[in-house]
Short mmCIF file of C-alpha atoms in Angstrom, two decimals:
data_model
loop_
_atom_site.label_atom_id
_atom_site.label_comp_id
_atom_site.label_asym_id
_atom_site.label_seq_id
_atom_site.Cartn_x
_atom_site.Cartn_y
_atom_site.Cartn_z
CA MET J 1 64.04 18.85 61.98
CA THR J 2 67.73 19.11 62.80
CA THR J 3 70.27 18.45 60.10
CA MET J 4 73.26 16.56 61.50
CA THR J 5 76.65 17.62 60.22
CA GLU J 6 79.06 15.61 62.40
CA ALA J 7 81.01 12.93 60.57
CA SER J 8 79.99 10.33 63.16
CA VAL J 9 76.25 10.77 62.54
CA ARG J 10 74.55 8.33 60.19
CA GLU J 11 71.17 9.03 58.62
CA PHE J 12 69.01 5.91 58.28
CA LYS J 13 66.67 6.25 55.30
CA MET J 14 63.28 4.69 54.71
CA PRO J 15 64.04 1.47 52.77
CA ASP J 16 61.95 -0.16 50.07
CA VAL J 17 60.60 -3.06 52.15
CA GLY J 18 58.55 -4.43 49.25
CA GLU J 19 58.75 -4.72 45.50
CA GLY J 20 58.39 -1.26 43.99
CA LEU J 21 56.89 0.47 47.06
CA THR J 22 57.39 4.24 47.13
CA GLU J 23 56.23 5.24 50.62
CA ALA J 24 55.45 3.95 54.09
CA GLU J 25 53.69 5.27 57.18
CA ILE J 26 55.53 5.30 60.50
CA LEU J 27 53.20 3.46 62.88
CA LYS J 28 55.32 3.36 66.03
CA TRP J 29 58.76 4.39 67.26
CA TYR J 30 60.46 1.95 69.64
CA VAL J 31 63.32 4.35 70.47
CA GLN J 32 63.67 7.99 71.48
CA PRO J 33 66.51 10.53 71.19
CA GLY J 34 69.29 9.58 73.59
CA ASP J 35 68.59 5.83 73.48
CA THR J 36 71.44 3.44 72.69
CA VAL J 37 70.81 1.12 69.74
CA THR J 38 72.68 -1.91 68.45
CA ASP J 39 73.11 -3.39 65.00
CA GLY J 40 69.90 -5.27 64.07
CA GLN J 41 67.73 -3.68 66.76
CA VAL J 42 64.19 -2.83 65.66
CA VAL J 43 63.68 0.93 65.92
CA CYS J 44 60.25 1.41 64.39
CA GLU J 45 57.26 -0.23 62.75
CA VAL J 46 56.05 1.05 59.38
CA GLU J 47 53.01 0.25 57.29
CA THR J 48 53.36 -0.02 53.55
CA ALA J 49 50.70 -0.62 50.96
CA LYS J 50 51.22 -4.33 51.50
CA ALA J 51 52.09 -5.03 55.13
CA ALA J 52 53.23 -3.75 58.50
CA VAL J 53 56.99 -4.21 58.80
CA GLU J 54 59.49 -3.69 61.62
CA LEU J 55 62.69 -1.88 60.59
CA PRO J 56 66.05 -2.78 62.20
CA ILE J 57 68.90 -0.26 62.43
CA PRO J 58 72.07 -1.42 60.62
CA TYR J 59 74.65 -0.07 63.10
CA ASP J 60 75.46 0.63 66.76
CA GLY J 61 75.20 4.08 68.29
CA VAL J 62 73.04 6.62 70.10
CA VAL J 63 69.82 8.05 68.63
CA ARG J 64 70.33 11.73 67.87
CA ALA J 65 66.97 12.61 66.28
CA LEU J 66 63.69 11.18 64.99
CA HIS J 67 62.87 13.18 61.88
CA PHE J 68 59.18 12.28 61.66
CA PRO J 69 56.45 11.65 64.26
CA GLU J 70 54.23 8.57 64.33
CA GLY J 71 51.47 8.63 61.74
CA THR J 72 53.59 10.39 59.10
CA THR J 73 53.81 8.96 55.58
CA VAL J 74 57.41 9.12 54.35
CA ASP J 75 58.80 8.56 50.86
CA VAL J 76 61.28 5.74 50.34
CA GLY J 77 64.83 7.11 50.48
CA THR J 78 64.02 9.86 52.99
CA SER J 79 66.05 9.95 56.21
CA ILE J 80 63.89 9.05 59.21
CA ILE J 81 66.36 8.72 62.10
CA ALA J 82 69.85 10.04 62.90
CA VAL J 83 72.27 7.87 64.90
CA ASP J 84 75.64 8.90 66.31
CA VAL J 85 77.79 5.83 65.65
CA ALA J 86 80.69 7.29 67.67
CA GLY J 87 78.80 6.78 70.91
CA GLY J 88 76.83 10.00 71.33
CA ALA J 89 79.56 12.57 72.03
CA GLY J 90 77.55 15.40 70.49
CA PRO J 91 74.30 17.01 71.65
CA VAL J 92 71.12 14.98 71.21
CA ALA J 93 68.18 16.54 69.36
CA GLY J 94 65.34 16.93 71.82
CA VAL J 95 67.63 16.10 74.80
CA PRO J 96 69.53 18.85 76.72
CA ALA J 97 73.25 18.73 76.04
CA GLN J 98 75.91 19.15 78.71
CA ALA J 99 77.74 22.46 78.46
CA PRO J 100 81.26 22.06 77.01
CA ALA J 101 84.30 23.68 78.56
CA GLN J 102 84.52 26.13 75.69
CA PRO J 103 81.97 27.40 73.15
CA GLN J 104 81.31 25.76 69.81
CA ALA J 105 83.52 26.86 66.96
CA SER J 106 82.15 29.82 65.04
CA PRO J 107 81.40 29.60 61.33
CA GLU J 108 84.55 31.63 60.63
CA GLU J 109 86.67 29.19 62.62
CA ALA J 110 85.01 26.19 61.03
CA ARG J 111 85.30 27.40 57.44
CA PRO J 112 89.03 26.69 56.95
CA LYS J 113 88.52 23.14 58.25
CA ALA J 114 85.61 22.58 55.86
CA GLU J 115 87.58 23.92 52.92
CA ALA J 116 90.55 21.75 53.79
CA THR J 117 88.37 18.67 54.05
CA SER J 118 86.70 19.46 50.74
CA ALA J 119 90.09 19.64 49.10
CA GLY J 120 90.99 16.23 50.48
CA SER J 121 93.97 17.49 52.54
CA VAL J 122 92.39 17.03 55.97
CA LYS J 123 90.22 14.09 57.06
CA PRO J 124 87.05 14.64 59.12
CA GLU J 125 88.47 12.69 62.07
CA ALA J 126 91.74 14.63 62.15
CA ALA J 127 90.67 16.77 65.12
CA LYS J 128 89.72 13.72 67.22
CA PRO J 129 92.04 11.61 69.35
CA ALA J 130 93.29 8.47 67.68
CA GLY J 131 91.00 5.52 68.15
CA SER J 132 88.10 7.68 69.33
CA GLY J 133 85.65 6.96 66.53
CA ARG J 134 84.88 5.12 63.30
CA GLN J 135 86.29 5.74 59.87
CA PRO J 136 83.52 6.22 57.29
CA VAL J 137 83.56 3.27 54.90
CA LEU J 138 79.89 2.84 53.89
CA VAL J 139 76.81 4.81 54.83
CA GLY J 140 75.66 3.63 58.24
CA TYR J 141 78.70 1.43 58.86
CA GLY J 142 82.27 1.93 60.02
CA VAL J 143 85.42 0.16 61.11
CA ALA J 144 85.80 0.26 64.86
CA ALA J 145 89.27 1.40 65.85
CA SER J 146 88.92 0.15 69.42
CA SER J 147 87.19 -2.82 71.03
CA THR J 148 86.19 -0.84 74.12
CA LYS J 149 82.53 0.08 74.52
CA ARG J 150 83.09 3.48 76.17
CA ARG J 151 85.04 6.07 74.26
CA PRO J 152 87.56 8.21 76.18
CA ARG J 153 86.91 11.95 75.91
CA LYS J 154 90.09 14.01 76.08
CA GLY J 155 88.54 17.26 75.05
CA PRO J 156 85.49 18.87 73.49
CA GLU J 157 84.70 17.91 69.90
CA ILE J 158 84.70 20.61 67.27
CA THR J 159 81.41 20.39 65.40
CA VAL J 160 80.78 22.08 62.10
CA PRO J 161 77.44 23.95 62.07
CA ARG J 162 77.06 24.12 58.34
CA VAL J 163 78.80 22.11 55.69
CA PRO J 164 78.25 22.28 51.92
CA GLU J 165 76.20 19.43 50.50
CA THR J 166 79.12 18.05 48.53
CA LEU J 167 81.24 17.92 51.68
CA GLN J 168 78.39 16.30 53.64
CA ALA J 169 78.26 13.57 51.00
CA GLU J 170 81.95 12.90 51.62
CA LEU J 171 81.45 12.75 55.38
CA ASN J 172 78.60 10.27 54.96
CA GLY J 173 80.70 8.09 52.68
CA HIS J 174 78.74 9.03 49.54
CA GLY J 175 81.51 10.45 47.44
CA GLY J 176 84.81 12.30 47.34
CA PRO J 177 88.23 11.15 48.50
CA ALA J 178 86.94 9.83 51.84
CA ALA J 179 84.69 7.25 50.19
CA VAL J 180 86.72 5.70 47.41
CA ARG J 181 85.25 2.30 46.57
CA GLU J 182 86.41 -0.19 44.01
CA ARG J 183 82.82 -1.16 43.12
CA PRO J 184 79.75 1.06 43.65
CA LEU J 185 76.85 -0.57 45.49
CA ALA J 186 73.90 -1.23 43.18
CA LYS J 187 71.49 -4.05 42.39
CA PRO J 188 71.81 -5.88 39.03
CA PRO J 189 68.74 -4.19 37.47
CA VAL J 190 70.15 -0.79 38.42
CA ARG J 191 73.52 -1.69 36.90
CA LYS J 192 71.80 -2.70 33.68
CA LEU J 193 69.85 0.57 33.63
CA ALA J 194 73.07 2.53 34.11
CA LYS J 195 74.70 0.61 31.28
CA ASP J 196 71.73 1.24 28.97
CA LEU J 197 71.77 4.98 29.76
CA GLY J 198 75.55 5.23 29.49
CA VAL J 199 75.98 6.29 33.12
CA ASP J 200 79.19 5.49 35.03
CA LEU J 201 78.06 4.24 38.46
CA ALA J 202 81.29 5.50 40.02
CA THR J 203 80.10 9.07 39.33
CA VAL J 204 76.59 8.58 40.77
CA VAL J 205 75.76 9.91 44.24
CA PRO J 206 73.74 7.18 46.04
CA SER J 207 70.60 7.94 48.00
CA GLY J 208 69.56 4.40 48.95
CA PRO J 209 70.06 2.75 52.32
CA ASP J 210 73.70 2.07 53.22
CA GLY J 211 74.98 3.88 50.13
CA VAL J 212 73.15 1.74 47.58
CA ILE J 213 72.56 3.40 44.20
CA THR J 214 68.88 3.39 43.19
CA ARG J 215 67.15 3.67 39.82
CA GLU J 216 66.25 7.27 40.66
CA ASP J 217 69.93 8.06 41.25
CA VAL J 218 70.81 6.71 37.81
CA HIS J 219 68.02 8.70 36.13
CA ALA J 220 69.16 11.81 37.97
CA ALA J 221 72.73 11.28 36.79
CA ALA J 222 71.51 10.78 33.23
CA ALA J 223 69.66 14.10 33.28
CA PRO J 224 72.19 16.99 33.35
CA ALA J 225 69.73 19.32 35.08
CA ALA J 226 69.30 16.94 37.99
CA VAL J 227 72.93 16.02 38.63
CA SER J 228 73.42 18.62 41.34
CA ALA J 229 70.31 17.83 43.38
CA PRO J 230 70.43 14.29 44.82
CA THR J 231 70.88 15.28 48.48
CA ALA J 232 68.60 14.14 51.28
CA PRO J 233 65.35 16.10 51.45
CA GLU J 234 64.84 15.80 55.23
CA PRO J 235 64.56 19.53 56.12
CA ALA J 236 61.55 20.07 53.81
CA ALA J 237 59.96 16.62 54.11
CA PRO J 238 57.65 17.19 57.10
CA ALA J 239 56.04 20.35 55.64
CA PRO J 240 53.92 18.75 52.86
CA VAL J 241 52.63 16.11 55.26
CA THR J 242 50.69 18.55 57.46
CA ALA J 243 49.82 21.27 54.93
CA PRO J 244 47.20 19.35 52.85
CA ALA J 245 45.53 17.89 55.95
CA ALA J 246 44.48 21.31 57.28
CA ALA J 247 42.77 22.51 54.10
CA PRO J 248 39.76 20.11 53.95
CA VAL J 249 38.79 20.68 57.59
CA ALA J 250 36.89 23.88 56.87
CA SER J 251 35.30 22.58 53.66
CA TYR J 252 32.75 20.20 55.25
CA ASP J 253 30.69 19.72 58.39
CA THR J 254 32.70 17.46 60.71
CA ALA J 255 29.57 16.66 62.69
CA ARG J 256 27.88 15.18 59.61
CA GLU J 257 30.84 13.77 57.69
CA THR J 258 34.10 12.01 58.37
CA ARG J 259 36.94 12.11 55.87
CA ILE J 260 39.46 9.27 56.02
CA PRO J 261 42.82 9.68 54.23
CA VAL J 262 43.34 7.06 51.54
CA LYS J 263 46.66 5.40 52.29
CA GLY J 264 48.33 2.10 53.06
CA VAL J 265 46.40 -1.05 52.20
CA ARG J 266 43.27 0.85 51.16
CA LYS J 267 45.24 2.96 48.68
CA ALA J 268 46.96 -0.08 47.20
CA THR J 269 43.71 -2.05 47.00
CA ALA J 270 41.92 0.81 45.24
CA ALA J 271 44.69 1.18 42.66
CA ALA J 272 44.86 -2.59 42.05
CA MET J 273 41.08 -2.99 41.69
CA VAL J 274 40.72 -0.04 39.31
CA GLY J 275 43.66 -1.31 37.27
CA SER J 276 42.26 -4.83 37.12
CA ALA J 277 38.64 -3.87 36.43
CA PHE J 278 39.52 -1.54 33.56
CA THR J 279 42.36 -3.59 32.09
CA ALA J 280 41.15 -7.19 32.13
CA PRO J 281 37.72 -7.89 30.57
CA HIS J 282 35.97 -9.80 33.35
CA VAL J 283 33.54 -12.66 32.84
CA THR J 284 31.84 -14.27 35.84
CA GLU J 285 30.03 -17.64 35.78
CA PHE J 286 27.96 -19.23 38.55
CA VAL J 287 26.98 -22.71 39.64
CA THR J 288 24.85 -23.86 42.58
CA ILE J 289 25.79 -27.24 44.03
CA ASP J 290 25.04 -29.76 46.78
CA VAL J 291 28.07 -29.95 49.10
CA THR J 292 26.57 -32.29 51.71
CA ARG J 293 29.13 -35.03 51.01
CA THR J 294 31.98 -32.53 51.27
CA LEU J 295 30.79 -31.40 54.70
CA LYS J 296 30.60 -35.04 55.84
CA LEU J 297 34.20 -35.55 54.66
CA VAL J 298 35.27 -32.46 56.62
CA GLU J 299 33.85 -34.01 59.81
CA GLU J 300 35.64 -37.29 59.10
CA LEU J 301 38.97 -35.52 58.50
CA LYS J 302 38.66 -33.68 61.80
CA ARG J 303 38.76 -37.08 63.52
CA ASP J 304 41.65 -38.38 61.41
CA LYS J 305 44.90 -38.68 63.37
CA ASP J 306 46.91 -37.43 60.37
CA MET J 307 44.98 -34.14 60.54
CA GLU J 308 45.26 -33.81 64.32
CA GLY J 309 46.02 -30.25 65.40
CA LEU J 310 45.30 -28.88 61.94
CA ARG J 311 42.50 -26.55 60.93
CA VAL J 312 40.03 -28.56 58.81
CA ASN J 313 37.09 -26.73 57.26
CA PRO J 314 35.22 -26.57 53.93
CA LEU J 315 37.70 -23.96 52.62
CA LEU J 316 40.46 -26.58 52.78
CA LEU J 317 38.62 -29.00 50.49
CA ILE J 318 37.48 -26.21 48.18
CA ALA J 319 41.10 -25.10 47.83
CA LYS J 320 42.13 -28.68 47.05
CA ALA J 321 39.31 -28.97 44.51
CA LEU J 322 40.49 -25.81 42.73
CA LEU J 323 44.07 -27.11 42.65
CA VAL J 324 42.86 -30.35 41.03
CA ALA J 325 40.85 -28.37 38.47
CA VAL J 326 43.90 -26.23 37.64
CA LYS J 327 45.94 -29.40 37.19
CA ARG J 328 43.35 -30.69 34.71
CA HIS J 329 43.19 -27.32 32.90
CA PRO J 330 46.62 -25.65 33.34
CA GLU J 331 45.80 -22.88 30.83
CA ILE J 332 43.67 -21.18 33.51
CA ASN J 333 46.81 -20.65 35.60
CA ALA J 334 48.27 -17.89 33.47
CA SER J 335 48.77 -14.14 33.14
CA TRP J 336 48.71 -11.58 30.35
CA ASP J 337 51.98 -9.83 29.45
CA GLU J 338 50.85 -6.65 27.70
CA ALA J 339 54.36 -5.38 26.94
CA ALA J 340 55.51 -8.60 25.30
CA GLN J 341 52.05 -9.50 23.94
CA GLU J 342 52.38 -12.98 25.42
CA ILE J 343 50.31 -15.30 27.60
CA VAL J 344 52.46 -16.58 30.45
CA VAL J 345 51.34 -20.05 31.60
CA LYS J 346 52.58 -20.82 35.14
CA HIS J 347 53.74 -24.35 35.91
CA TYR J 348 53.23 -23.74 39.61
CA VAL J 349 50.26 -22.58 41.66
CA ASN J 350 50.63 -19.86 44.28
CA LEU J 351 47.14 -20.02 45.74
CA GLY J 352 45.90 -16.66 47.02
CA ILE J 353 43.40 -16.48 49.88
CA ALA J 354 41.55 -13.18 50.30
CA ALA J 355 41.52 -12.24 53.99
CA ALA J 356 39.61 -9.43 55.69
CA THR J 357 41.89 -7.85 58.30
CA PRO J 358 41.79 -4.72 60.49
CA ARG J 359 44.14 -3.13 57.96
CA GLY J 360 41.87 -3.92 55.02
CA LEU J 361 41.71 -6.63 52.38
CA LEU J 362 44.91 -8.67 52.02
CA VAL J 363 45.55 -11.49 49.55
CA PRO J 364 48.55 -13.51 50.72
CA ASN J 365 49.26 -16.69 48.84
CA ILE J 366 50.46 -20.21 49.58
CA LYS J 367 53.62 -20.78 47.57
CA ASP J 368 53.68 -23.95 45.43
CA ALA J 369 50.30 -25.04 46.75
CA HIS J 370 50.01 -27.57 43.92
CA ALA J 371 52.83 -29.66 45.44
CA LYS J 372 51.39 -29.87 48.96
CA THR J 373 49.60 -32.81 50.51
CA LEU J 374 46.26 -32.21 52.23
CA PRO J 375 47.84 -31.96 55.73
CA GLN J 376 50.52 -29.60 54.39
CA LEU J 377 47.88 -27.48 52.66
CA ALA J 378 45.86 -27.33 55.89
CA GLU J 379 48.91 -26.21 57.85
CA SER J 380 49.82 -23.52 55.29
CA LEU J 381 46.24 -22.31 55.11
CA GLY J 382 45.98 -22.00 58.89
CA GLU J 383 49.26 -20.07 59.14
CA LEU J 384 48.31 -17.77 56.28
CA VAL J 385 44.92 -16.80 57.74
CA SER J 386 46.15 -16.32 61.32
CA THR J 387 49.16 -14.28 60.21
CA ALA J 388 46.96 -12.04 58.06
CA ARG J 389 44.46 -11.40 60.85
CA GLU J 390 47.28 -10.51 63.26
CA GLY J 391 48.64 -8.00 60.75
CA ARG J 392 51.97 -9.81 60.38
CA THR J 393 51.75 -10.69 56.68
CA SER J 394 55.01 -9.90 54.90
CA PRO J 395 55.15 -8.21 51.47
CA ALA J 396 56.74 -11.36 50.02
CA ALA J 397 53.69 -13.41 51.05
CA MET J 398 51.48 -11.22 48.87
CA GLN J 399 53.62 -11.36 45.74
CA GLY J 400 53.53 -13.85 42.91
CA GLY J 401 49.98 -15.18 43.26
CA THR J 402 48.49 -17.10 40.31
CA VAL J 403 44.86 -17.88 41.27
CA THR J 404 42.77 -16.72 44.23
CA ILE J 405 39.88 -17.86 46.43
CA THR J 406 37.61 -15.39 48.22
CA ASN J 407 35.15 -16.72 50.79
CA VAL J 408 32.26 -14.23 50.91
CA GLY J 409 30.05 -16.92 52.43
CA VAL J 410 31.45 -16.24 55.92
CA PHE J 411 29.39 -13.02 55.85
CA GLY J 412 26.17 -14.86 54.95
CA VAL J 413 26.34 -13.76 51.31
CA ASP J 414 25.10 -16.17 48.63
CA THR J 415 27.76 -15.23 46.06
CA GLY J 416 29.43 -12.30 44.30
CA THR J 417 31.24 -11.19 41.17
CA PRO J 418 34.84 -10.94 42.39
CA ILE J 419 37.41 -8.72 40.68
CA LEU J 420 40.61 -10.40 39.62
CA ASN J 421 43.71 -9.93 41.71
CA SER J 422 46.20 -7.96 39.62
CA GLY J 423 48.33 -10.21 37.40
CA GLU J 424 46.06 -13.24 37.74
CA SER J 425 43.53 -14.75 35.36
CA ALA J 426 40.97 -16.37 37.69
CA ILE J 427 39.35 -15.93 41.11
CA LEU J 428 36.84 -18.27 42.75
CA ALA J 429 34.18 -16.89 45.12
CA ILE J 430 32.51 -19.19 47.67
CA GLY J 431 29.00 -18.37 48.84
CA ALA J 432 27.32 -19.22 52.14
CA ILE J 433 26.53 -22.92 52.71
CA LYS J 434 22.87 -23.21 53.65
CA LEU J 435 20.43 -26.01 54.31
CA GLN J 436 17.97 -25.92 51.39
CA PRO J 437 15.42 -28.21 49.71
CA TRP J 438 17.18 -30.14 46.98
CA VAL J 439 16.23 -32.98 44.66
CA HIS J 440 18.40 -35.90 45.79
CA LYS J 441 17.92 -39.38 44.30
CA GLY J 442 14.53 -38.40 42.94
CA LYS J 443 13.21 -36.94 46.19
CA VAL J 444 13.18 -33.45 47.65
CA LYS J 445 15.39 -33.49 50.73
CA PRO J 446 17.16 -30.89 52.87
CA ARG J 447 20.74 -30.66 51.64
CA GLN J 448 23.72 -28.37 52.23
CA VAL J 449 23.87 -26.08 49.20
CA THR J 450 26.19 -23.28 48.10
CA THR J 451 26.86 -21.16 45.01
CA LEU J 452 30.29 -20.78 43.42
CA ALA J 453 31.30 -17.91 41.15
CA LEU J 454 34.37 -17.90 38.93
CA SER J 455 35.62 -14.64 37.41
CA PHE J 456 38.28 -14.88 34.70
CA ASP J 457 40.21 -12.70 32.29
CA HIS J 458 38.50 -13.11 28.92
CA ARG J 459 41.64 -12.02 27.06
CA LEU J 460 43.30 -15.37 27.75
CA VAL J 461 40.49 -17.53 29.16
CA ASP J 462 37.72 -18.46 26.76
CA GLY J 463 34.23 -19.25 27.98
CA GLU J 464 34.77 -22.96 27.41
CA LEU J 465 37.93 -23.09 29.54
CA GLY J 466 36.39 -21.05 32.34
CA SER J 467 33.24 -23.20 32.31
CA ARG J 468 35.24 -26.44 32.44
CA VAL J 469 37.27 -25.26 35.42
CA LEU J 470 34.19 -24.18 37.36
CA ALA J 471 32.36 -27.41 36.44
CA ASP J 472 35.29 -29.49 37.69
CA VAL J 473 35.41 -27.67 41.03
CA ALA J 474 31.65 -28.20 41.40
CA ALA J 475 31.88 -31.89 40.49
CA ILE J 476 34.61 -32.50 43.06
CA LEU J 477 32.67 -30.78 45.83
CA GLU J 478 29.54 -32.78 44.98
CA GLN J 479 31.52 -36.02 44.89
CA PRO J 480 34.72 -35.45 46.93
CA LYS J 481 36.01 -38.93 46.05
CA ARG J 482 37.07 -37.29 42.76
CA LEU J 483 39.92 -35.76 44.74
CA ILE J 484 41.39 -39.22 44.54
CA THR J 485 40.29 -40.29 41.05
CA TRP J 486 41.17 -36.96 39.42
CA GLY J 487 44.00 -35.85 41.69
#
């Protein structure tokens, strides 16, 4: 990987596209070295532990280098693409450069310029014609000195082959005289952390996107041993990606076994399930019910003009039944705060729907589902499922859930013992609906029957509360008119 040293080159780093994510896999590059990009243009698609996300570039320029190939997992904060915001005057990595009229300056010739810049007496753009580039203000941004699109070239640029890390930080707008800012860029939680640790943000070298100071930067500044090592790790980043992959190849028979790297959604799901299963004491209760009347109501709603164009199925009425049960027993809609030793009762319901997708199990949720009418709930449910199956679910859609429904019946399974979604206290599993003999009005008749299973966190949900919630859902599905009388 080539390290760019020109002042006009901006390094775009892997951002944190979700809450607390630490890495992402580059799925696809939409640009190549030499391509012109504009502010807001999508340059790549990455997959995090929660979703596939397209990343836009925050400035105009010409792509100089792609630091990682497709399929590489990259840590948040690592530079992934270099862009020449001055218009691509320098050579492009991976693209042959046109020969200049005179050779590049030697290290001996470049050293005095570097020393002068480090001392603050000479600016990086001093050797360029006036109005030929951008003045570094923030990382990845600049103030255009001219409104013209094509930059006049009056002579070959003098590029510096090697520049000390402290000087490179100045050229990128990270620190030093060239990047004096009245207020360092940092989010409120990071500012609070800096205040608690006694760290002056003005002295912290940022590593986040666009010069934003991260929590790691503050911790590094608080530790004296780490103060001198916050620079970008791009030269060494690709090495650990390929090294571990080669070792297991010789340790097993590839004709008899296949080893799949654990990453992305699978990695996040595994961590969440292990954390939930061994943190929250699970209790699961079951009930088998006659849902014939509910299925008849589904058919009637499909013909209702108010539901025209909407997806109406048993899942819709089961979701509504659970929302009514939560309204009648709000204590089930809660979470356990271990640090504060508190039970947090939510006065809203973000209803999670477990969806099997090509990327693995996702649990997006419908925000404020409790406040939606039946047509609104049907619309939200349809959008949620289709978006998840297309792989377009955003990280925000999978955050903040309070209770969840998982429909294992679509696979022909009678029921299951679902594991709680992390941070929630209850999850309802729906079994397959089958025509079975059932005693109805004193006679054995064929009826549509299913089994429901409710798992709950026994730390905050007692057996009585869990049983009442499950019994209410069952009662509504047996007699759907209770949606009106209880709702």
